[in-house]
Every structure is written in structure tokens, then in C-alpha cells.
Amino acid sequence: MILVFGSLNIDLVAQVPVIPGPGRTVLAPSYQTHFGGKGANQAVAAARMAGPGHVRMAGRVGSDGFGDRAIENLRANGVDVDLVIRASEPTGCAFITVDQAGENAITVASGANNSTSASDLPAALFGPDTALVLQMEVPFAQAVEAARRTASASGTVIWNLAPVPEKMTREMVTELLAVTDHLIVNEHEALDAAAAVGLAPPDYTAAATELARIGDLTCIVTAGAQGALAVAADGTCRRAPAPRITPVDTTGAGDTFVGAFAAMIHEKVPLQTALQVGCEAAARKCLEPGAQAGMPMRAKIPSLA
Ligand code: RIB
């Protein structure tokens, strides 16, 4: 089973000519409402690869209409939602601007995500078949606790270090590396994580190599149009190219990679295939607006045809 422990949001998205800087206002003709949250996005991406009945989502939403819709959307995507619990805070909400190149800027109001707790996870969930997928939009200590429980049951921990918190301490990164099997970061997150443990690598490949060595794990870096690379603890490096596309909206591309990659790792395909599938799924997502709408079903992935 693939268990995603993380955030659920509703995304309010405006298409803008240019993403405003501090003190600036831009006008957008309208806005759209999409399903989001890194946790929910990764659960949907994984379910589109693995099929119904293989993915469970654990997290919290409010007792409000946004919460109803977030749960119903996951259910419609074949994700088990029994571990999505109602909190007294409002459902998480993300305010997203997307520019003409498909790049975005995101502000997340965490709401109910902030009360997500590892105590919601029954012991029976954890075993050697559990692939736990984590991000950084729920309380860090709770994510670590879920990871520890997975590791002690010989399960697999896949941790997407996104978004990087304002204050990411050496202790946090050290704790995270100690419980993770597959660390997934983008170029900036790789350098930020390395810096937090006192390193100053010249580039993201060197950062991934150091993180993999320190954590005795595989570090995967997603690099947009440059594809992805995976560095094992012994320094072995694999790369996968990204399909060439003209993006409409990159929101959720990283989440699509993570979900698809997790589904492949859970299936125990070779690492090279998991990397390639992640890149193909992420590129396809970018062809449609919204975090989840463009996430492909398995049949649309060339490497799996
Ligand atoms: O990674 C994209 C996601 O980040 C959005 O869906 C938004 O909800 C934020 O969590």
C-alpha cells in the first residue's frame, strides 16, 4: 500500500501577465478553483499510476465545503480517504498566481493541515509493503513520527522536501535523512538541504551526492526541462531526460513526479524506470491548468506502454 501522509488544499488560481513583486498589484481577468495540497496531489498522481485500491491518504481538512470537496475528489480518484479527519480549523487553501510562461508563485494558508497527527495512523498500517510518502506541509515532528513507524516496520519512506521551511535547521535535515530511503528535491531544495547540514556544494548534483552519502539513501533531484537524476549512497548516478513540452501550468509537476515515482517504487520496478516514468508523468501534467487535472493515467506513459 502507498500511504500519503500530508496536506490537502483547495487552490485558488489566477492567470496573471506577470507575478507581482512586493508592494505590487496585478489584475487577472478571473480565477479558477482547483484541488491541491502537495499530499493530495501526490496521492492522486500515485493512484493514476497504481490504480484504485492501492493508495491511502492520511491528513486533515476542515468541517467546511472545501473539506467535503477535497475528500470527494480523492475518492473519485480511487484514493482511500478513511484516514482523512475533520479538524476545527478551515480546510487548507493555496493562493496561486500563474504567469504566461506557466511559472507560478504560491501562498499556502495551512488551516487544518497544521493539526495533522501521526496518532491518527493505526499500527496495522505499517509493514514491509508500506511505501510512505511525505512532504513539508504538515507538522514536521508528525511526519518524522510516521516515517519512524514505517522504518521500524521495514517499510519504505519517500520524502519530498518541499516546500523548504523558512527555518530549516541542521537537526531537522539530520532527522529526515536518518529515516528516509528516497529523498526527492528540486535543484534549490537540494542546495538548501545541503546548506542546512553545513555543506556548500558547487551544484545540485554534488548536493545530492552528499545528501545520499550522509543519509545512506537515494537522493532524487527533479530539474524541470533537464529531467531528473538519482544518486545512490555509493555515489552511483542515474539520469532520465524530460520530454520536450511547452508548459501551460507547472503547478503540481513536482507532485506528479513524486506520486508516479512512489507508485513505481512500490511496484519494485528498476530505479531507472521509476525516474523515467516520473519525468514523463510530470511533463504531461504541465499541459493542463491546475495541479491535478493534467496528471496522466498509467496508459498515457510511454515507458509503460
Ligand atoms: O505543489 C503544488 C501545491 O502546492 C498546490 O496544489 C498548492 O496547494 C500547494 O500545496
Coordinates of C-alpha atoms and ligand atoms in Angstrom, one line a residue:
M1 CA 0.0 0.0 0.0
I2 CA 1.1 3.6 -0.8
L3 CA 0.3 5.8 2.2
V4 CA 0.4 9.5 1.7
F5 CA 0.7 11.5 5.0
G6 CA 0.3 15.1 4.1
S7 CA -1.7 18.2 3.1
L8 CA -5.0 18.7 1.3
N9 CA -5.8 22.2 0.0
I10 CA -8.1 23.9 -2.3
D11 CA -6.2 26.1 -4.8
L12 CA -7.5 29.5 -5.9
V13 CA -5.6 30.2 -9.1
A14 CA -5.3 33.5 -11.1
Q15 CA -3.6 33.7 -14.5
V16 CA -1.5 36.9 -14.5
P17 CA 0.6 38.7 -17.1
V18 CA 3.4 38.9 -14.5
I19 CA 3.7 37.5 -11.0
P20 CA 3.6 40.6 -8.7
G21 CA 6.6 41.5 -6.5
P22 CA 6.3 43.1 -3.0
G23 CA 4.1 46.2 -3.0
R24 CA 2.7 45.5 -6.5
T25 CA -0.8 44.7 -7.7
V26 CA -1.7 43.0 -11.0
L27 CA -5.1 42.4 -12.4
A28 CA -6.3 39.0 -13.6
P29 CA -9.5 38.5 -15.6
S30 CA -10.8 35.8 -13.2
Y31 CA -9.8 32.9 -11.1
Q32 CA -10.3 29.1 -11.0
T33 CA -10.7 26.7 -8.1
H34 CA -8.7 23.5 -8.3
F35 CA -7.9 20.6 -6.0
G36 CA -4.4 20.8 -4.5
G37 CA -2.1 20.3 -1.5
K38 CA 1.1 18.5 -2.0
G39 CA -0.1 15.5 -0.1
A40 CA -3.4 15.2 -2.0
N41 CA -1.7 15.9 -5.3
Q42 CA 0.8 13.1 -4.8
A43 CA -1.9 10.7 -3.7
V44 CA -3.8 11.4 -7.0
A45 CA -0.7 11.1 -9.1
A46 CA 0.1 7.8 -7.5
A47 CA -3.4 6.5 -7.8
R48 CA -3.4 7.3 -11.6
M49 CA -0.3 5.1 -11.9
A50 CA -1.2 2.3 -9.4
G51 CA -5.0 2.2 -10.0
P52 CA -7.8 2.2 -7.4
G53 CA -7.3 0.5 -4.1
H54 CA -3.5 1.0 -3.8
V55 CA -3.3 4.5 -2.3
R56 CA -4.5 5.8 1.1
M57 CA -4.4 9.4 2.2
A58 CA -4.0 10.5 5.8
G59 CA -4.4 14.1 6.7
R60 CA -6.9 16.7 8.0
V61 CA -9.5 19.0 6.4
G62 CA -12.0 21.4 8.0
S63 CA -15.6 20.8 8.6
D64 CA -16.5 23.0 5.6
G65 CA -17.5 22.8 2.0
F66 CA -13.8 22.9 0.8
G67 CA -13.2 19.8 3.0
D68 CA -16.2 18.0 1.6
R69 CA -14.9 18.7 -2.0
A70 CA -11.3 17.7 -1.2
I71 CA -12.4 14.4 0.2
E72 CA -14.9 13.6 -2.6
N73 CA -12.2 14.4 -5.2
L74 CA -9.7 11.9 -3.7
R75 CA -12.5 9.3 -3.5
A76 CA -13.3 9.9 -7.2
N77 CA -9.6 9.3 -8.0
G78 CA -9.6 5.9 -6.3
V79 CA -7.8 7.1 -3.1
D80 CA -8.9 5.6 0.2
V81 CA -9.9 8.6 2.5
D82 CA -10.8 6.8 5.7
L83 CA -7.8 8.5 7.4
V84 CA -8.7 12.0 6.3
I85 CA -10.1 13.5 9.5
R86 CA -12.1 16.7 10.1
A87 CA -10.5 19.4 12.2
S88 CA -11.9 22.5 13.8
E89 CA -9.7 24.8 11.6
P90 CA -10.7 25.6 8.0
T91 CA -9.5 23.4 5.1
G92 CA -6.1 24.5 3.8
C93 CA -6.2 26.9 0.9
A94 CA -3.5 27.9 -1.6
F95 CA -3.4 31.3 -3.4
I96 CA -1.6 30.8 -6.7
T97 CA -0.7 33.1 -9.5
V98 CA 0.4 31.6 -12.8
D99 CA 2.2 33.7 -15.4
Q100 CA 2.3 33.4 -19.2
A101 CA 5.3 31.1 -19.2
G102 CA 3.4 28.7 -16.8
E103 CA 5.6 29.6 -13.8
N104 CA 3.8 30.1 -10.5
A105 CA 4.0 31.7 -7.1
I106 CA 2.1 30.1 -4.2
T107 CA 1.0 31.2 -0.7
V108 CA -0.5 28.4 1.4
A109 CA -2.8 29.1 4.3
S110 CA -2.3 25.8 6.2
G111 CA -5.5 25.7 8.3
A112 CA -6.5 22.1 9.2
N113 CA -3.2 20.7 7.8
N114 CA -1.5 22.2 10.9
S115 CA -3.3 19.7 13.1
T116 CA -2.3 16.6 11.1
S117 CA -1.1 14.0 13.6
A118 CA 0.7 10.7 13.3
S119 CA -1.5 9.5 16.2
D120 CA -4.3 9.2 13.5
L121 CA -2.3 6.3 11.9
P122 CA -3.3 2.8 13.2
A123 CA -0.4 0.4 13.8
A124 CA -1.9 -2.1 11.3
L125 CA -1.0 0.3 8.5
F126 CA 2.7 -0.3 8.8
G127 CA 4.5 -3.3 7.3
P128 CA 7.1 -4.2 4.7
D129 CA 4.7 -3.4 1.9
T130 CA 4.1 0.2 3.1
A131 CA 5.5 2.9 1.0
L132 CA 5.1 6.1 3.0
V133 CA 5.1 9.4 1.0
L134 CA 5.8 12.6 2.9
Q135 CA 6.2 16.3 2.1
M136 CA 6.7 19.5 4.2
E137 CA 3.2 21.0 4.5
V138 CA 2.2 19.3 7.8
P139 CA 4.0 19.5 11.2
F140 CA 7.5 18.2 10.7
A141 CA 7.5 16.2 14.0
Q142 CA 4.4 14.3 13.0
A143 CA 5.9 13.4 9.6
V144 CA 9.1 12.2 11.3
E145 CA 7.0 10.0 13.7
A146 CA 5.1 8.5 10.7
A147 CA 8.5 7.8 9.0
R148 CA 10.0 6.2 12.1
R149 CA 7.0 3.9 12.4
T150 CA 7.3 2.9 8.7
A151 CA 11.1 2.3 9.0
S152 CA 10.7 0.1 12.1
A153 CA 8.1 -2.0 10.2
S154 CA 10.7 -2.4 7.3
G155 CA 8.5 -0.2 5.0
T156 CA 9.9 2.4 2.5
V157 CA 10.0 6.1 3.2
I158 CA 9.8 8.5 0.3
W159 CA 10.2 12.1 1.4
N160 CA 9.7 15.2 -0.8
L161 CA 11.5 18.1 0.9
A162 CA 9.0 20.7 -0.4
P163 CA 8.4 23.4 0.4
V164 CA 11.6 24.1 2.3
P165 CA 10.6 25.8 5.6
E166 CA 11.7 29.3 6.4
K167 CA 13.8 27.9 9.3
M168 CA 15.2 24.5 8.3
T169 CA 17.7 23.6 10.9
R170 CA 20.6 21.1 10.8
E171 CA 18.7 18.9 13.3
M172 CA 15.6 18.7 11.0
V173 CA 17.6 17.7 8.0
T174 CA 19.6 15.2 10.0
E175 CA 16.4 13.6 11.4
L176 CA 14.9 13.5 8.0
L177 CA 17.9 11.9 6.4
A178 CA 18.0 9.2 9.1
V179 CA 14.5 7.9 8.4
T180 CA 14.3 8.3 4.6
D181 CA 15.0 5.8 1.8
H182 CA 14.3 8.1 -1.2
L183 CA 14.7 11.8 -0.8
I184 CA 13.1 13.9 -3.6
V185 CA 14.1 17.5 -4.1
N186 CA 14.4 20.1 -6.8
E187 CA 17.6 21.9 -7.6
H188 CA 17.1 24.6 -5.0
E189 CA 15.9 22.3 -2.3
A190 CA 19.0 20.1 -2.8
L191 CA 21.3 23.1 -2.2
D192 CA 19.2 24.3 0.8
A193 CA 19.2 20.9 2.4
A194 CA 23.0 20.6 1.9
A195 CA 23.5 24.1 3.4
A196 CA 21.4 23.2 6.4
V197 CA 23.9 20.5 7.3
G198 CA 26.8 22.8 6.9
L199 CA 27.9 22.0 3.3
A200 CA 28.4 24.3 0.3
P201 CA 28.4 22.0 -2.7
P202 CA 29.0 23.8 -6.1
D203 CA 25.8 22.4 -7.8
Y204 CA 22.8 20.3 -7.2
T205 CA 24.4 17.1 -8.4
A206 CA 27.2 17.5 -5.8
A207 CA 24.5 18.4 -3.2
A208 CA 22.5 15.2 -4.0
T209 CA 25.7 13.1 -3.8
E210 CA 26.5 14.5 -0.3
L211 CA 22.9 14.1 1.0
A212 CA 22.8 10.5 -0.3
R213 CA 26.1 9.7 1.4
I214 CA 25.2 11.2 4.7
G215 CA 21.7 9.7 4.8
D216 CA 22.7 6.3 3.3
L217 CA 19.8 6.9 0.9
T218 CA 18.9 7.6 -2.7
C219 CA 18.6 11.3 -3.5
I220 CA 16.5 12.2 -6.5
V221 CA 16.7 15.7 -8.0
T222 CA 13.9 16.9 -10.3
A223 CA 15.3 19.6 -12.6
G224 CA 12.3 20.6 -14.8
A225 CA 13.2 20.6 -18.5
Q226 CA 16.6 19.0 -17.7
G227 CA 14.9 15.8 -16.4
A228 CA 15.8 14.1 -13.2
L229 CA 18.8 12.4 -11.6
A230 CA 19.1 9.8 -8.8
V231 CA 22.3 9.5 -6.8
A232 CA 22.7 6.4 -4.6
A233 CA 24.6 6.3 -1.3
D234 CA 27.7 4.9 -3.0
G235 CA 27.6 7.8 -5.5
T236 CA 26.2 5.9 -8.5
C237 CA 24.3 8.4 -10.6
R238 CA 21.4 7.7 -13.0
R239 CA 19.7 10.3 -15.2
A240 CA 16.4 10.5 -17.1
P241 CA 15.5 13.1 -19.7
A242 CA 12.3 15.2 -19.6
P243 CA 10.1 15.1 -22.7
R244 CA 10.1 18.4 -24.5
I245 CA 6.9 20.3 -24.0
T246 CA 5.6 23.9 -23.9
P247 CA 4.1 24.2 -20.4
V248 CA 0.7 25.8 -19.7
D249 CA 1.0 25.4 -15.9
T250 CA 3.8 23.8 -13.9
T251 CA 1.8 23.8 -10.6
G252 CA 1.9 20.2 -9.3
A253 CA 4.5 19.0 -11.7
G254 CA 6.9 18.1 -8.8
D255 CA 4.0 16.4 -7.0
T256 CA 3.2 14.4 -10.2
F257 CA 6.8 13.2 -10.3
V258 CA 6.7 12.2 -6.6
G259 CA 3.4 10.3 -6.9
A260 CA 4.3 8.5 -10.1
F261 CA 7.8 7.7 -8.7
A262 CA 6.3 6.3 -5.5
A263 CA 3.9 4.1 -7.4
M264 CA 6.8 2.7 -9.4
I265 CA 9.0 2.1 -6.3
H266 CA 6.1 0.3 -4.6
E267 CA 5.8 -1.9 -7.7
K268 CA 9.6 -2.6 -7.4
V269 CA 10.5 -1.5 -10.9
P270 CA 14.1 -0.6 -11.6
L271 CA 15.1 2.9 -10.3
Q272 CA 15.9 4.0 -13.9
T273 CA 12.3 3.2 -14.9
A274 CA 10.8 4.9 -11.9
L275 CA 12.8 8.1 -12.8
Q276 CA 11.7 7.9 -16.4
V277 CA 8.1 7.4 -15.5
G278 CA 8.2 10.3 -13.1
C279 CA 9.6 12.6 -15.7
E280 CA 7.1 11.6 -18.3
A281 CA 4.2 12.0 -15.9
A282 CA 5.4 15.4 -14.7
A283 CA 5.8 16.7 -18.3
R284 CA 2.3 15.6 -19.3
K285 CA 0.8 17.3 -16.2
C286 CA 2.2 20.7 -17.4
L287 CA 0.0 20.6 -20.5
E288 CA -3.2 21.4 -18.5
P289 CA -4.0 24.1 -15.9
G290 CA -4.4 23.2 -12.2
A291 CA -2.3 20.8 -10.1
Q292 CA -4.2 17.6 -10.7
A293 CA -6.2 17.9 -14.0
G294 CA -3.3 17.0 -16.2
M295 CA -1.9 14.1 -14.1
P296 CA -1.8 11.2 -16.6
M297 CA -3.3 7.8 -16.2
R298 CA -0.8 4.9 -16.5
A299 CA -1.8 4.1 -20.1
K300 CA -0.5 7.6 -21.2
I301 CA 3.0 6.9 -20.0
P302 CA 5.3 5.9 -23.0
S303 CA 7.7 4.0 -20.8
L304 CA 4.9 1.8 -19.5
A305 CA 3.2 1.2 -22.9
Ligands
RIB1 O1 2.8 21.7 -5.3 C1 1.7 22.4 -5.7 C2 0.8 22.6 -4.5 O2 1.4 23.3 -3.5 C3 -0.5 23.3 -4.8 O3 -1.5 22.4 -5.2 C4 -0.8 24.0 -3.5 O4 -2.0 23.5 -2.8 C5 0.4 23.9 -2.7 O5 0.3 23.0 -1.7

